[in-house]
Amino acid sequence: MWTEEAAATAEARESGIRNKSSSSSQIPVVGVVTEDNEAQGVFKPMDLNRVIKLLEETDKDGLEEKQLKFVKKLVQCFQNGLPLRDLAQIFKILNLCAGKIKNQPRFVESAYDIIKLCSLPFLKKKVSDEITYAEDTANSIALLGDLMKIPSSELRIQICKCIVDFYHAEPPKKHIPGYQQASSSYKIQMAEVGGLAKTMVQSITLLEHQLVEKLWVLKVLQHLSTSEVNCTIMMKAQAASGICTHLNDPDPSGQLLFRSSEILWNLLEKSSKEEVIQQLSNLECLLALKEVFTNLFMRGFSHYDRQLRNDILVITTIIAQNPEAPMIECGFTKDLILFATFNEVKSQNLLIKGLKLSNSYEDFELKKLLFNIIVILCKDLPTVQLLIDGKVILALFTYVKKPEKQKIMGWSAAQHEELQLHAIATLSSVAPLLIEEYMSCQGNARVLAFLEWCESEDPFFSHGNSFHGTGGRGNKFAQMRYSLRLLRAMVYLEDETVNTDLCEKGTIQQMIGIFKNIISKPNEKEEAIVLEIQSDILLILSGLCENHIQRKEIFGTEGVDIVLHVMKTDPRKLQSGLGYNLLLFSTLDSIWCCILGCYPSEDYFLEKEGIFLLLDVLALNPKKFCNLILGIMVEFCDNPKTAAHVNAWQGKKDQTAASLLIKLWRKEEKELGVKRDKNGKIIDTKKPLFTSFQEEHKIIPLPANCPSIAVMDVSENIRAKIYAILGKLDFENLPGLSAEDFVTLCIIHRYLDFKIGEIWNEIYEEIKLEKLRPVTIDKKALEAITTASENVGKMVASLQSEIIESQARQDVQNEQKVYAKIQATHKQRELANKSWENFLARTSNAKTLKKAKRLQEKAIEASRYHKRPQNAVFHGTDIKGLNTTVPSGGVVTVESTPARLVGGPLADTDIALKKLPIRGGALQRVKAVEIVDAPKKSIPT
């Protein structure tokens, strides 16, 4: 890339390659290659200590020539690499040569040659050499940075080339027996350990006017900054500010700016971002960035210049996040606002005269980056006046309209759509700061008209390519989403002028219409976006209707219907993570702001079973919704029709609302760590409501205007709300409660008394801590109040004990009833078993059968009426020939089946067949038997 670099690389490659013998056993020793033994691969030993000692000598004739000769021989020995074991001594020799340069300039060449060797591979004889000589290697490489102080351009450039070669390691040109090349990253690691980056950063200050050397140092820092360790070292050496202040130094090649921006990027990414921003947040750095950006913006036309311009703007955007950065003082903010709006708003400023952005990718990215930096700059309130002067609101509103058929300002349809969404998102941050400018531009009318287009059926194919266009491909959801965000931001300013203007333009009716239109056309593909739109609509309606009865009346039954629609959402979807939780929050907020306080809407909500839906959600036990739902129910209970709805509700397993609320109370007290026994009974009658937090934090004296812990407890949990709801429902007539519920209800009923006593106890304790002595009357009053509060606790505990004992007695009675039922069941089972045994005995024993028959006849005879009336006809009930052992029922006489068809013992009665077959097997009809008239057979039914 550079002429000097290419020349140096070629020179290094053209150097002679000589072999070293692995037979040398002396340490530290190197082999000196001669022409005679080069072919044989044999090294002659050379004592490095002797070279060092020679270089340390002074004041001898001919010493310089001898020293230079030995150094030259040394350089020739290491043409294939530097052994790690000898590295420390070689660099000591280098340091001695560098120390002689000032008085003996001829040593520059020797130092140059030794530094040149550092580009060669480091060689290890053992695998462990990398660890063994790590410290020596790190110190040796760190010396390269110290040598940058030598005022020799040639030497400095060679040092930089050597360090750059660390990142482009090449294999040794010739294999040396007994040695292996160190790992490719070993030099880089040792440079990190030795802190080379710090000395290279410090060397920049020595090169104020040496452009070539400075570019080489920046190239080195560019390579070093690829490591997080080096970036941290450079950051501590103030590299960011040192490099940034020299961005505008003259450089015809343009390399200085490119390499500097690359280093700044790496520092921001791989070291402490906050520290780097702090270094760059000074007037000198920002002036340099401003000048660079302005020059590139006005005079940069190549692809490279535009990319570099955008990189500088991104770095500036990061710096602008620091509120202490003097962006306004250096005039950078004013110029950035001008560059962001010059296409949309006419200006006579000379900076933008004749400027025009193309639809190239770089210019398109620049426009988005300028919108983005406006959002960041507006967080600094002094910027507001500059935004007003720059007519930023007017410029951004040029995008808030339906797209036209022709290209706008040279942008393609996809580019214009993305800029449109970005502009609306920018307005959401800027417009709340510039209310007057927003209203003067008819902001409400523009946004509502744009929303009307978003809702219309006009043909429009959105590309949905950008971050802001997510979920908007082929529809107008993205435009609607960001427009509603803008309206929400303006409504929640609670500025009466803005909100009144919105209501006069029919915003409430329009929002309800949009919501109905959305739910009439479900879109499961973009469900998350749709849910966000619905949430924003409800929040806008809440902000407009809060504390305004007339607007609540406009919200009316149509608004209540959309609220009820959301409340009927499948409870399982609340855990889906698609935004249903946020939608439910928005819905509950709209109930609070748009329905409560307007009696027609309240009645309609109750009529449509809205309270049932609220209790259904509450029964799901969502911790994050409980407080809000209970607050809504407290307000609803002011309506006399509410109590009947609450009492009529039934949940799973016929759970009533009162039972649900008491269950929530118990759960809340468990989470708060309130002391209760296993039956829920009060343990400490002096502090029946004390939480674990109150136990841990002792009472301390507070100013009169600061609420105490006992007072704060009322608003920080749901117990006060449950007490209020149950109080309005009447504690004495709550349906569907168990004994456990009644035990808890005793505490709830006395919540206010307990809380008052708790506060008075705090007052008493604070008086003691402040060492104040109340007058006798006040002291007696305090003691009486404390005693009364404790008595209430004892009374409640006694009542709870009675309930528990009563329930225990009831449980015993119920248990006895169950046992009696079980006993009766067993007795009945025994009777059935006995009856079955008798039945088996009659069928298996003839005597038993006859005895049973006699008993049966005797019972029948005893049951008859012996005195017959005159002219009475007697009908016999006995059936002759009957062998059954159970009482017979009604008698039916039928003709028997002819014996010729059955021919067996089925007709065997005392009046039937006279002769039976005696053959084996199944009984058969006998032909010799003469069949007389078939007898009439009586069959009991």
PDB file of N, CA and C in Angstrom, residues 127 216 223 436 451 488 494 506 569 575 692 705-706 762 866:
ATOM      1  N   VAL A 127       9.032 -26.613  23.789  1.00  0.00           N
ATOM      2  CA  VAL A 127       7.643 -26.149  23.769  1.00  0.00           C
ATOM      3  C   VAL A 127       7.409 -25.135  24.891  1.00  0.00           C
ATOM      4  N   TRP A 216       2.631   6.143   9.830  1.00  0.00           N
ATOM      5  CA  TRP A 216       3.066   4.798  10.207  1.00  0.00           C
ATOM      6  C   TRP A 216       2.662   4.473  11.640  1.00  0.00           C
ATOM      7  N   HIS A 223      -3.607  -1.398  14.026  1.00  0.00           N
ATOM      8  CA  HIS A 223      -3.469  -2.844  14.242  1.00  0.00           C
ATOM      9  C   HIS A 223      -3.584  -3.184  15.721  1.00  0.00           C
ATOM     10  N   GLU A 436     -45.663  25.004  21.032  1.00  0.00           N
ATOM     11  CA  GLU A 436     -46.154  26.135  20.241  1.00  0.00           C
ATOM     12  C   GLU A 436     -45.890  25.915  18.755  1.00  0.00           C
ATOM     13  N   LEU A 451     -53.721   9.638   9.985  1.00  0.00           N
ATOM     14  CA  LEU A 451     -54.328   8.428  10.560  1.00  0.00           C
ATOM     15  C   LEU A 451     -55.565   8.021   9.764  1.00  0.00           C
ATOM     16  N   ARG A 488     -49.894   9.946  21.408  1.00  0.00           N
ATOM     17  CA  ARG A 488     -49.808   9.576  22.823  1.00  0.00           C
ATOM     18  C   ARG A 488     -48.830  10.483  23.565  1.00  0.00           C
ATOM     19  N   GLU A 494     -50.443  16.559  29.014  1.00  0.00           N
ATOM     20  CA  GLU A 494     -51.542  17.139  29.795  1.00  0.00           C
ATOM     21  C   GLU A 494     -51.651  18.644  29.543  1.00  0.00           C
ATOM     22  N   GLY A 506     -62.587  15.702  17.006  1.00  0.00           N
ATOM     23  CA  GLY A 506     -63.214  14.377  16.993  1.00  0.00           C
ATOM     24  C   GLY A 506     -62.261  13.228  17.193  1.00  0.00           C
ATOM     25  N   THR A 569     -60.640 -11.202  26.697  1.00  0.00           N
ATOM     26  CA  THR A 569     -59.506 -11.924  26.111  1.00  0.00           C
ATOM     27  C   THR A 569     -59.256 -13.224  26.863  1.00  0.00           C
ATOM     28  N   GLN A 575     -50.135 -14.686  29.186  1.00  0.00           N
ATOM     29  CA  GLN A 575     -48.776 -15.170  29.383  1.00  0.00           C
ATOM     30  C   GLN A 575     -48.047 -15.402  28.061  1.00  0.00           C
ATOM     31  N   SER A 692     -42.714  -7.743  57.994  1.00  0.00           N
ATOM     32  CA  SER A 692     -41.299  -8.029  58.267  1.00  0.00           C
ATOM     33  C   SER A 692     -40.440  -6.794  57.997  1.00  0.00           C
ATOM     34  N   ASN A 705     -43.888  16.543  57.715  1.00  0.00           N
ATOM     35  CA  ASN A 705     -44.376  16.407  56.334  1.00  0.00           C
ATOM     36  C   ASN A 705     -43.927  15.115  55.668  1.00  0.00           C
ATOM     37  N   CYS A 706     -43.218  14.257  56.394  1.00  0.00           N
ATOM     38  CA  CYS A 706     -42.770  12.965  55.834  1.00  0.00           C
ATOM     39  C   CYS A 706     -43.639  11.841  56.383  1.00  0.00           C
ATOM     40  N   GLU A 762     -46.411   4.592  66.811  1.00  0.00           N
ATOM     41  CA  GLU A 762     -45.253   5.249  66.216  1.00  0.00           C
ATOM     42  C   GLU A 762     -45.017   6.624  66.830  1.00  0.00           C
ATOM     43  N   HIS A 866    -109.596 -65.001  57.673  1.00  0.00           N
ATOM     44  CA  HIS A 866    -110.254 -66.298  57.856  1.00  0.00           C
ATOM     45  C   HIS A 866    -111.782 -66.228  57.738  1.00  0.00           C
TER      46      HIS A 866
END
